[in-house]
PDB file of C-alpha atoms in Angstrom:
ATOM      1  CA  MET A  25       0.000   0.000   0.000  1.00  0.00           C
ATOM      2  CA  LYS A  26       2.842   2.330   0.965  1.00  0.00           C
ATOM      3  CA  TYR A  27       4.510   1.508  -2.363  1.00  0.00           C
ATOM      4  CA  LEU A  28       1.353   2.474  -4.286  1.00  0.00           C
ATOM      5  CA  ARG A  29       1.147   5.779  -2.417  1.00  0.00           C
ATOM      6  CA  LYS A  30       4.741   6.572  -3.392  1.00  0.00           C
ATOM      7  CA  VAL A  31       4.066   5.746  -7.048  1.00  0.00           C
ATOM      8  CA  ALA A  32       0.928   7.876  -6.995  1.00  0.00           C
ATOM      9  CA  ALA A  33       2.817  10.777  -5.398  1.00  0.00           C
ATOM     10  CA  LEU A  34       5.557  10.466  -8.008  1.00  0.00           C
ATOM     11  CA  ILE A  35       3.031  10.480 -10.850  1.00  0.00           C
ATOM     12  CA  ILE A  36       1.267  13.502  -9.379  1.00  0.00           C
ATOM     13  CA  GLY A  37       4.619  15.276  -9.026  1.00  0.00           C
ATOM     14  CA  VAL A  38       5.583  14.543 -12.630  1.00  0.00           C
ATOM     15  CA  VAL A  39       2.201  15.734 -13.904  1.00  0.00           C
ATOM     16  CA  PHE A  40       2.431  18.893 -11.808  1.00  0.00           C
ATOM     17  CA  ALA A  41       5.970  19.627 -13.052  1.00  0.00           C
ATOM     18  CA  ALA A  42       4.911  19.050 -16.650  1.00  0.00           C
ATOM     19  CA  ALA A  43       1.912  21.314 -16.206  1.00  0.00           C
ATOM     20  CA  LEU A  44       4.143  23.968 -14.649  1.00  0.00           C
ATOM     21  CA  ILE A  45       6.630  23.776 -17.535  1.00  0.00           C
ATOM     22  CA  ILE A  46       3.855  23.954 -20.105  1.00  0.00           C
ATOM     23  CA  GLY A  47       2.252  26.855 -18.263  1.00  0.00           C
ATOM     24  CA  MET A  48       5.531  28.768 -18.057  1.00  0.00           C
ATOM     25  CA  GLY A  49       6.129  28.062 -21.735  1.00  0.00           C
ATOM     26  CA  VAL A  50       2.730  29.538 -22.582  1.00  0.00           C
ATOM     27  CA  ILE A  51       3.255  32.578 -20.380  1.00  0.00           C
ATOM     28  CA  PHE A  52       6.767  33.374 -21.643  1.00  0.00           C
ATOM     29  CA  ALA A  53       6.189  32.508 -25.298  1.00  0.00           C
ATOM     30  CA  VAL A  54       6.580  35.325 -27.838  1.00  0.00           C
ATOM     31  CA  LYS A  55       3.190  36.860 -28.636  1.00  0.00           C
ATOM     32  CA  ASN A  56       3.924  40.498 -29.456  1.00  0.00           C
ATOM     33  CA  VAL A  57       6.561  42.355 -31.473  1.00  0.00           C
ATOM     34  CA  ASN A  58       7.006  46.137 -31.361  1.00  0.00           C
ATOM     35  CA  ILE A  59       9.318  47.776 -33.904  1.00  0.00           C
ATOM     36  CA  GLU A  60      10.947  51.205 -33.929  1.00  0.00           C
ATOM     37  CA  LEU A  61      12.207  52.101 -37.400  1.00  0.00           C
ATOM     38  CA  LYS A  62      15.157  54.457 -37.830  1.00  0.00           C
ATOM     39  CA  SER A  63      14.950  55.472 -41.470  1.00  0.00           C
ATOM     40  CA  PHE A  64      16.140  58.312 -43.662  1.00  0.00           C
ATOM     41  CA  THR A  65      13.982  57.077 -46.549  1.00  0.00           C
ATOM     42  CA  TYR A  66      10.614  57.268 -44.777  1.00  0.00           C
ATOM     43  CA  GLU A  67       9.108  59.854 -42.447  1.00  0.00           C
ATOM     44  CA  ALA A  68       7.732  58.644 -39.130  1.00  0.00           C
ATOM     45  CA  GLY A  69       4.078  57.689 -39.526  1.00  0.00           C
ATOM     46  CA  GLU A  70       4.274  57.661 -43.324  1.00  0.00           C
ATOM     47  CA  GLN A  71       2.088  54.937 -44.817  1.00  0.00           C
ATOM     48  CA  SER A  72       5.065  53.260 -46.516  1.00  0.00           C
ATOM     49  CA  ALA A  73       6.887  53.141 -43.180  1.00  0.00           C
ATOM     50  CA  VAL A  74       3.818  51.693 -41.434  1.00  0.00           C
ATOM     51  CA  GLU A  75       3.525  48.993 -44.092  1.00  0.00           C
ATOM     52  CA  LEU A  76       7.234  48.152 -43.845  1.00  0.00           C
ATOM     53  CA  ILE A  77       7.064  47.886 -40.052  1.00  0.00           C
ATOM     54  CA  GLU A  78       4.048  45.601 -40.324  1.00  0.00           C
ATOM     55  CA  SER A  79       5.847  43.356 -42.831  1.00  0.00           C
ATOM     56  CA  PHE A  80       8.856  43.089 -40.477  1.00  0.00           C
ATOM     57  CA  ARG A  81       6.546  42.402 -37.529  1.00  0.00           C
ATOM     58  CA  THR A  82       4.729  39.656 -39.431  1.00  0.00           C
ATOM     59  CA  GLU A  83       8.003  38.018 -40.468  1.00  0.00           C
ATOM     60  CA  VAL A  84       9.329  37.955 -36.904  1.00  0.00           C
ATOM     61  CA  LEU A  85       6.071  36.607 -35.484  1.00  0.00           C
ATOM     62  CA  ASN A  86       5.878  33.918 -38.141  1.00  0.00           C
ATOM     63  CA  LYS A  87       9.318  32.734 -37.081  1.00  0.00           C
ATOM     64  CA  TYR A  88       9.180  33.177 -33.298  1.00  0.00           C
ATOM     65  CA  ARG A  89       5.532  33.074 -32.216  1.00  0.00           C
ATOM     66  CA  GLY A  90       5.299  30.483 -29.446  1.00  0.00           C
ATOM     67  CA  THR A  91       9.069  30.419 -28.835  1.00  0.00           C
ATOM     68  CA  ILE A  92      10.092  31.020 -25.229  1.00  0.00           C
ATOM     69  CA  ILE A  93      11.291  34.626 -25.225  1.00  0.00           C
ATOM     70  CA  GLY A  94      14.599  33.788 -23.549  1.00  0.00           C
ATOM     71  CA  PHE A  95      15.458  31.402 -26.386  1.00  0.00           C
ATOM     72  CA  VAL A  96      15.337  34.122 -29.066  1.00  0.00           C
ATOM     73  CA  LYS A  97      18.960  34.806 -30.070  1.00  0.00           C
ATOM     74  CA  ASP A  98      19.952  38.232 -31.385  1.00  0.00           C
ATOM     75  CA  ASP A  99      22.143  36.895 -34.211  1.00  0.00           C
ATOM     76  CA  GLU A 100      19.367  34.632 -35.490  1.00  0.00           C
ATOM     77  CA  LEU A 101      16.848  37.459 -35.164  1.00  0.00           C
ATOM     78  CA  ALA A 102      19.147  39.798 -37.114  1.00  0.00           C
ATOM     79  CA  ALA A 103      19.136  37.316 -39.996  1.00  0.00           C
ATOM     80  CA  CYS A 104      15.448  38.109 -40.542  1.00  0.00           C
ATOM     81  CA  PHE A 105      16.491  41.521 -41.902  1.00  0.00           C
ATOM     82  CA  LYS A 106      19.649  40.511 -43.758  1.00  0.00           C
ATOM     83  CA  ASP A 107      18.428  41.433 -47.246  1.00  0.00           C
ATOM     84  CA  SER A 108      15.975  44.153 -46.258  1.00  0.00           C
ATOM     85  CA  GLY A 109      18.287  47.175 -46.209  1.00  0.00           C
ATOM     86  CA  TYR A 110      17.829  47.407 -42.429  1.00  0.00           C
ATOM     87  CA  LYS A 111      19.825  46.011 -39.518  1.00  0.00           C
ATOM     88  CA  LEU A 112      18.876  45.020 -35.997  1.00  0.00           C
ATOM     89  CA  GLU A 113      20.208  47.762 -33.738  1.00  0.00           C
ATOM     90  CA  SER A 114      18.772  46.449 -30.477  1.00  0.00           C
ATOM     91  CA  CYS A 115      16.396  43.856 -29.062  1.00  0.00           C
ATOM     92  CA  GLU A 116      14.747  44.357 -25.679  1.00  0.00           C
ATOM     93  CA  ARG A 117      12.807  41.468 -24.172  1.00  0.00           C
ATOM     94  CA  SER A 118       9.837  42.776 -22.236  1.00  0.00           C
ATOM     95  CA  LEU A 119       8.530  39.964 -20.054  1.00  0.00           C
ATOM     96  CA  PRO A 120       6.494  37.991 -20.283  1.00  0.00           C
ATOM     97  CA  CYS A 121       5.959  37.855 -24.050  1.00  0.00           C
ATOM     98  CA  THR A 122       7.021  40.972 -26.026  1.00  0.00           C
ATOM     99  CA  LEU A 123      10.039  41.718 -28.222  1.00  0.00           C
ATOM    100  CA  ASN A 124      10.853  45.414 -28.652  1.00  0.00           C
ATOM    101  CA  LEU A 125      13.085  45.818 -31.706  1.00  0.00           C
ATOM    102  CA  THR A 126      14.923  48.831 -33.068  1.00  0.00           C
ATOM    103  CA  LEU A 127      15.804  48.609 -36.762  1.00  0.00           C
ATOM    104  CA  ALA A 128      18.148  51.072 -38.458  1.00  0.00           C
ATOM    105  CA  GLU A 129      18.332  51.577 -42.206  1.00  0.00           C
ATOM    106  CA  ARG A 130      21.698  50.644 -43.644  1.00  0.00           C
ATOM    107  CA  ARG A 131      23.475  53.727 -44.977  1.00  0.00           C
ATOM    108  CA  GLU A 132      25.150  53.190 -48.324  1.00  0.00           C
ATOM    109  CA  VAL A 133      28.667  54.588 -48.466  1.00  0.00           C
ATOM    110  CA  PHE A 134      30.918  52.649 -50.870  1.00  0.00           C
ATOM    111  CA  ALA A 135      30.742  51.916 -54.597  1.00  0.00           C
ATOM    112  CA  LEU A 136      32.884  49.258 -56.279  1.00  0.00           C
ATOM    113  CA  ALA A 137      33.097  48.750 -60.036  1.00  0.00           C
ATOM    114  CA  ALA A 138      31.559  45.305 -60.477  1.00  0.00           C
ATOM    115  CA  SER A 139      32.821  44.586 -63.984  1.00  0.00           C
ATOM    116  CA  SER A 140      34.941  45.975 -66.772  1.00  0.00           C
ATOM    117  CA  GLU A 141      32.018  48.234 -67.602  1.00  0.00           C
ATOM    118  CA  ALA A 142      32.572  51.421 -65.616  1.00  0.00           C
ATOM    119  CA  THR A 143      28.836  51.963 -65.235  1.00  0.00           C
ATOM    120  CA  THR A 144      28.197  48.769 -63.239  1.00  0.00           C
ATOM    121  CA  TYR A 145      28.748  49.101 -59.503  1.00  0.00           C
ATOM    122  CA  ASP A 146      28.171  47.115 -56.332  1.00  0.00           C
ATOM    123  CA  ILE A 147      27.026  49.342 -53.478  1.00  0.00           C
ATOM    124  CA  TYR A 148      27.992  48.646 -49.848  1.00  0.00           C
ATOM    125  CA  ASP A 149      27.077  50.185 -46.511  1.00  0.00           C
ATOM    126  CA  GLU A 150      29.427  51.685 -43.920  1.00  0.00           C
ATOM    127  CA  GLU A 151      30.101  48.226 -42.451  1.00  0.00           C
ATOM    128  CA  GLY A 152      31.028  46.749 -45.829  1.00  0.00           C
ATOM    129  CA  GLU A 153      27.736  44.869 -46.242  1.00  0.00           C
ATOM    130  CA  TYR A 154      26.440  44.488 -49.804  1.00  0.00           C
ATOM    131  CA  LEU A 155      23.287  46.483 -50.565  1.00  0.00           C
ATOM    132  CA  ARG A 156      22.615  46.564 -54.303  1.00  0.00           C
ATOM    133  CA  THR A 157      24.069  46.458 -57.792  1.00  0.00           C
ATOM    134  CA  VAL A 158      23.456  49.215 -60.314  1.00  0.00           C
ATOM    135  CA  ALA A 159      23.949  48.873 -64.040  1.00  0.00           C
ATOM    136  CA  ASN A 160      23.248  52.377 -65.311  1.00  0.00           C
ATOM    137  CA  GLU A 161      25.475  55.424 -65.122  1.00  0.00           C
ATOM    138  CA  GLY A 162      24.461  57.761 -62.330  1.00  0.00           C
ATOM    139  CA  GLU A 163      22.745  55.101 -60.224  1.00  0.00           C
ATOM    140  CA  GLU A 164      25.933  54.580 -58.223  1.00  0.00           C
ATOM    141  CA  LEU A 165      25.098  57.874 -56.514  1.00  0.00           C
ATOM    142  CA  ASN A 166      23.788  57.728 -52.966  1.00  0.00           C
ATOM    143  CA  ALA A 167      20.047  57.067 -53.000  1.00  0.00           C
ATOM    144  CA  VAL A 168      19.427  59.553 -50.176  1.00  0.00           C
ATOM    145  CA  ASP A 169      21.141  62.746 -51.370  1.00  0.00           C
ATOM    146  CA  HIS A 170      22.152  61.700 -54.906  1.00  0.00           C
ATOM    147  CA  ALA A 171      25.775  62.628 -54.233  1.00  0.00           C
ATOM    148  CA  PRO A 172      28.650  60.253 -55.055  1.00  0.00           C
ATOM    149  CA  ASN A 173      29.439  57.313 -52.844  1.00  0.00           C
ATOM    150  CA  VAL A 174      33.104  56.627 -52.089  1.00  0.00           C
ATOM    151  CA  LEU A 175      34.634  54.767 -55.037  1.00  0.00           C
ATOM    152  CA  LEU A 176      36.814  51.806 -54.025  1.00  0.00           C
ATOM    153  CA  SER A 177      39.803  50.369 -55.880  1.00  0.00           C
ATOM    154  CA  GLY A 178      42.416  47.689 -55.199  1.00  0.00           C
ATOM    155  CA  ILE A 179      39.729  45.372 -53.812  1.00  0.00           C
ATOM    156  CA  ARG A 180      40.307  41.629 -54.234  1.00  0.00           C
ATOM    157  CA  GLY A 181      37.321  40.251 -52.363  1.00  0.00           C
ATOM    158  CA  VAL A 182      34.788  40.596 -49.561  1.00  0.00           C
ATOM    159  CA  ASN A 183      37.444  40.625 -46.845  1.00  0.00           C
ATOM    160  CA  ASP A 184      39.090  43.667 -48.421  1.00  0.00           C
ATOM    161  CA  ILE A 185      35.778  45.523 -48.426  1.00  0.00           C
ATOM    162  CA  LYS A 186      35.322  44.755 -44.725  1.00  0.00           C
ATOM    163  CA  LEU A 187      38.886  45.942 -44.111  1.00  0.00           C
ATOM    164  CA  ILE A 188      38.285  49.209 -45.949  1.00  0.00           C
ATOM    165  CA  ALA A 189      35.065  49.728 -43.989  1.00  0.00           C
ATOM    166  CA  SER A 190      36.956  49.248 -40.712  1.00  0.00           C
ATOM    167  CA  VAL A 191      39.774  51.602 -41.708  1.00  0.00           C
ATOM    168  CA  SER A 192      37.245  54.150 -42.964  1.00  0.00           C
ATOM    169  CA  ALA A 193      35.453  54.093 -39.616  1.00  0.00           C
ATOM    170  CA  GLU A 194      38.728  55.077 -37.944  1.00  0.00           C
ATOM    171  CA  TYR A 195      39.258  57.786 -40.565  1.00  0.00           C
ATOM    172  CA  LYS A 196      35.786  59.180 -39.865  1.00  0.00           C
ATOM    173  CA  LYS A 197      36.453  59.252 -36.112  1.00  0.00           C
ATOM    174  CA  GLU A 198      39.553  61.373 -36.664  1.00  0.00           C
ATOM    175  CA  PHE A 199      38.509  63.593 -39.586  1.00  0.00           C
ATOM    176  CA  GLY A 200      34.824  63.881 -38.635  1.00  0.00           C
ATOM    177  CA  ALA A 201      33.424  62.888 -42.046  1.00  0.00           C
ATOM    178  CA  LEU A 202      33.886  60.303 -44.765  1.00  0.00           C
ATOM    179  CA  ARG A 203      31.601  60.362 -47.795  1.00  0.00           C
ATOM    180  CA  SER A 204      31.253  64.156 -47.853  1.00  0.00           C
ATOM    181  CA  MET A 205      35.027  64.496 -47.722  1.00  0.00           C
ATOM    182  CA  VAL A 206      36.464  61.469 -49.538  1.00  0.00           C
ATOM    183  CA  ALA A 207      35.997  60.763 -53.257  1.00  0.00           C
ATOM    184  CA  GLY A 208      37.850  57.452 -53.418  1.00  0.00           C
ATOM    185  CA  ILE A 209      39.815  54.923 -51.401  1.00  0.00           C
ATOM    186  CA  GLU A 210      42.544  52.690 -52.783  1.00  0.00           C
ATOM    187  CA  LEU A 211      43.875  49.634 -50.972  1.00  0.00           C
ATOM    188  CA  GLN A 212      47.438  48.645 -51.818  1.00  0.00           C
ATOM    189  CA  SER A 213      48.373  45.072 -50.903  1.00  0.00           C
ATOM    190  CA  PRO A 214      51.937  44.369 -52.132  1.00  0.00           C
ATOM    191  CA  PRO A 215      52.970  40.692 -51.867  1.00  0.00           C
ATOM    192  CA  ASP A 216      54.609  39.925 -48.513  1.00  0.00           C
ATOM    193  CA  GLU A 217      54.434  43.580 -47.472  1.00  0.00           C
ATOM    194  CA  MET A 218      52.258  45.699 -45.199  1.00  0.00           C
ATOM    195  CA  GLN A 219      48.958  46.979 -46.607  1.00  0.00           C
ATOM    196  CA  ASN A 220      48.538  50.669 -47.286  1.00  0.00           C
ATOM    197  CA  VAL A 221      45.441  52.728 -47.952  1.00  0.00           C
ATOM    198  CA  THR A 222      45.063  56.046 -49.771  1.00  0.00           C
ATOM    199  CA  PHE A 223      42.105  58.389 -49.298  1.00  0.00           C
ATOM    200  CA  THR A 224      41.630  60.784 -52.220  1.00  0.00           C
ATOM    201  CA  LEU A 225      39.701  63.823 -51.015  1.00  0.00           C
ATOM    202  CA  HIS A 226      37.216  65.759 -53.121  1.00  0.00           C
ATOM    203  CA  SER A 227      39.518  68.770 -52.860  1.00  0.00           C
ATOM    204  CA  GLY A 228      42.314  66.842 -54.592  1.00  0.00           C
ATOM    205  CA  ILE A 229      44.820  66.137 -51.815  1.00  0.00           C
ATOM    206  CA  LYS A 230      45.453  62.527 -50.718  1.00  0.00           C
ATOM    207  CA  ILE A 231      45.854  60.997 -47.254  1.00  0.00           C
ATOM    208  CA  ARG A 232      48.010  57.864 -47.390  1.00  0.00           C
ATOM    209  CA  VAL A 233      48.450  55.549 -44.410  1.00  0.00           C
ATOM    210  CA  VAL A 234      51.423  53.199 -44.697  1.00  0.00           C
ATOM    211  CA  GLY A 235      50.910  49.969 -42.748  1.00  0.00           C
ATOM    212  CA  ILE A 236      47.257  50.043 -41.689  1.00  0.00           C
ATOM    213  CA  GLY A 237      47.835  47.078 -39.389  1.00  0.00           C
ATOM    214  CA  GLU A 238      50.019  49.056 -36.967  1.00  0.00           C
ATOM    215  CA  GLN A 239      48.893  52.027 -34.844  1.00  0.00           C
ATOM    216  CA  LEU A 240      46.232  53.053 -37.348  1.00  0.00           C
ATOM    217  CA  ALA A 241      44.501  55.536 -35.043  1.00  0.00           C
ATOM    218  CA  GLY A 242      47.798  57.220 -34.192  1.00  0.00           C
ATOM    219  CA  LYS A 243      48.790  57.522 -37.851  1.00  0.00           C
ATOM    220  CA  LEU A 244      45.441  59.028 -38.767  1.00  0.00           C
ATOM    221  CA  LYS A 245      45.745  61.479 -35.896  1.00  0.00           C
ATOM    222  CA  LYS A 246      49.133  62.656 -37.179  1.00  0.00           C
ATOM    223  CA  ALA A 247      47.798  62.873 -40.744  1.00  0.00           C
ATOM    224  CA  HIS A 248      44.898  64.993 -39.520  1.00  0.00           C
ATOM    225  CA  GLU A 249      47.258  67.311 -37.647  1.00  0.00           C
ATOM    226  CA  VAL A 250      49.303  67.857 -40.813  1.00  0.00           C
ATOM    227  CA  TYR A 251      46.148  68.350 -42.907  1.00  0.00           C
ATOM    228  CA  ASP A 252      44.713  70.886 -40.461  1.00  0.00           C
ATOM    229  CA  GLY A 253      48.071  72.630 -40.303  1.00  0.00           C
ATOM    230  CA  ILE A 254      48.102  73.456 -44.024  1.00  0.00           C
ATOM    231  CA  THR A 255      47.784  77.239 -44.074  1.00  0.00           C
ATOM    232  CA  GLN A 256      47.808  77.790 -47.821  1.00  0.00           C
ATOM    233  CA  SER A 257      44.425  76.614 -49.094  1.00  0.00           C
ATOM    234  CA  GLU A 258      45.756  75.785 -52.547  1.00  0.00           C
ATOM    235  CA  GLN A 259      47.995  73.137 -50.979  1.00  0.00           C
ATOM    236  CA  LYS A 260      44.833  71.162 -50.153  1.00  0.00           C
ATOM    237  CA  LEU A 261      44.174  70.858 -53.877  1.00  0.00           C
ATOM    238  CA  TYR A 262      47.120  68.572 -54.603  1.00  0.00           C
ATOM    239  CA  GLY A 263      49.879  66.528 -52.982  1.00  0.00           C
ATOM    240  CA  THR A 264      49.828  63.709 -50.437  1.00  0.00           C
ATOM    241  CA  VAL A 265      49.933  63.555 -46.655  1.00  0.00           C
ATOM    242  CA  VAL A 266      51.807  60.357 -45.812  1.00  0.00           C
ATOM    243  CA  ALA A 267      51.397  58.829 -42.353  1.00  0.00           C
ATOM    244  CA  THR A 268      53.764  56.096 -41.203  1.00  0.00           C
ATOM    245  CA  LEU A 269      55.916  55.093 -38.238  1.00  0.00           C
ATOM    246  CA  ASN A 270      59.071  56.998 -37.432  1.00  0.00           C
ATOM    247  CA  LEU A 271      61.941  54.572 -38.054  1.00  0.00           C
ATOM    248  CA  GLU A 272      63.887  55.823 -35.022  1.00  0.00           C
ATOM    249  CA  THR A 273      61.150  56.156 -32.400  1.00  0.00           C
ATOM    250  CA  GLY A 274      58.524  53.739 -33.720  1.00  0.00           C
ATOM    251  CA  GLU A 275      55.894  56.431 -33.122  1.00  0.00           C
ATOM    252  CA  PRO A 276      53.334  57.607 -35.708  1.00  0.00           C
ATOM    253  CA  ALA A 277      54.436  60.536 -37.867  1.00  0.00           C
ATOM    254  CA  ALA A 278      53.104  62.319 -40.953  1.00  0.00           C
ATOM    255  CA  GLN A 279      54.353  64.714 -43.587  1.00  0.00           C
ATOM    256  CA  ARG A 280      52.923  66.421 -46.676  1.00  0.00           C
ATOM    257  CA  PHE A 281      54.542  65.947 -50.093  1.00  0.00           C
ATOM    258  CA  ASP A 282      53.727  67.840 -53.271  1.00  0.00           C
ATOM    259  CA  ASN A 283      53.274  64.718 -55.409  1.00  0.00           C
TER     260      ASN A 283
END
């Protein structure tokens, strides 16, 4: 009799635990998705923006509805927007069942000639992520302000684009601007030598960093100091500011040359 009571108690315990797990799963399962859209293409409240938000919301719910909210991974969630022109900026989990997402529109910055035809370009955002390909002259311009994107050269593959994006982010930190200031960027990758990068400014002068793998921020800082120190405005129309490491001290240094 005592044995039967123990079995019965065990069964009741298992049933109770299962019911508790199921109940918790129901309570903490994703039911709602709120989306904040950071866009420079659409105005807040614009019908097109509302429709886009609803399409994103539907896609996320179709994938995660019923999933325990704690099991939703940010990297997997970000993949929902991979080809949309938007990126997941943040995901806040509001218990028990709501995902609050912030999506930011990817800002196109770079243009790379995609073939021997000069009018065909691949367009990339500031992180080096592919956005679109254009096949007609003029369409390589930025879709927001219709000004030129930064034209890339010396690129051998996706990794080089990511590298340029990273170096350009450091350039922007130091100089305060990128696309409005820089017309083109060339990556030089000599065999068995350090990689260099050259920024050609709209004004005409170039900023060359020798050895981007060593003390990049320091080299850009020195280049900026030399650039800002140019007192004759015409000298910003030509020549090159070269930033490298001082052979004696190993510290970053920069100097302007006329060619």
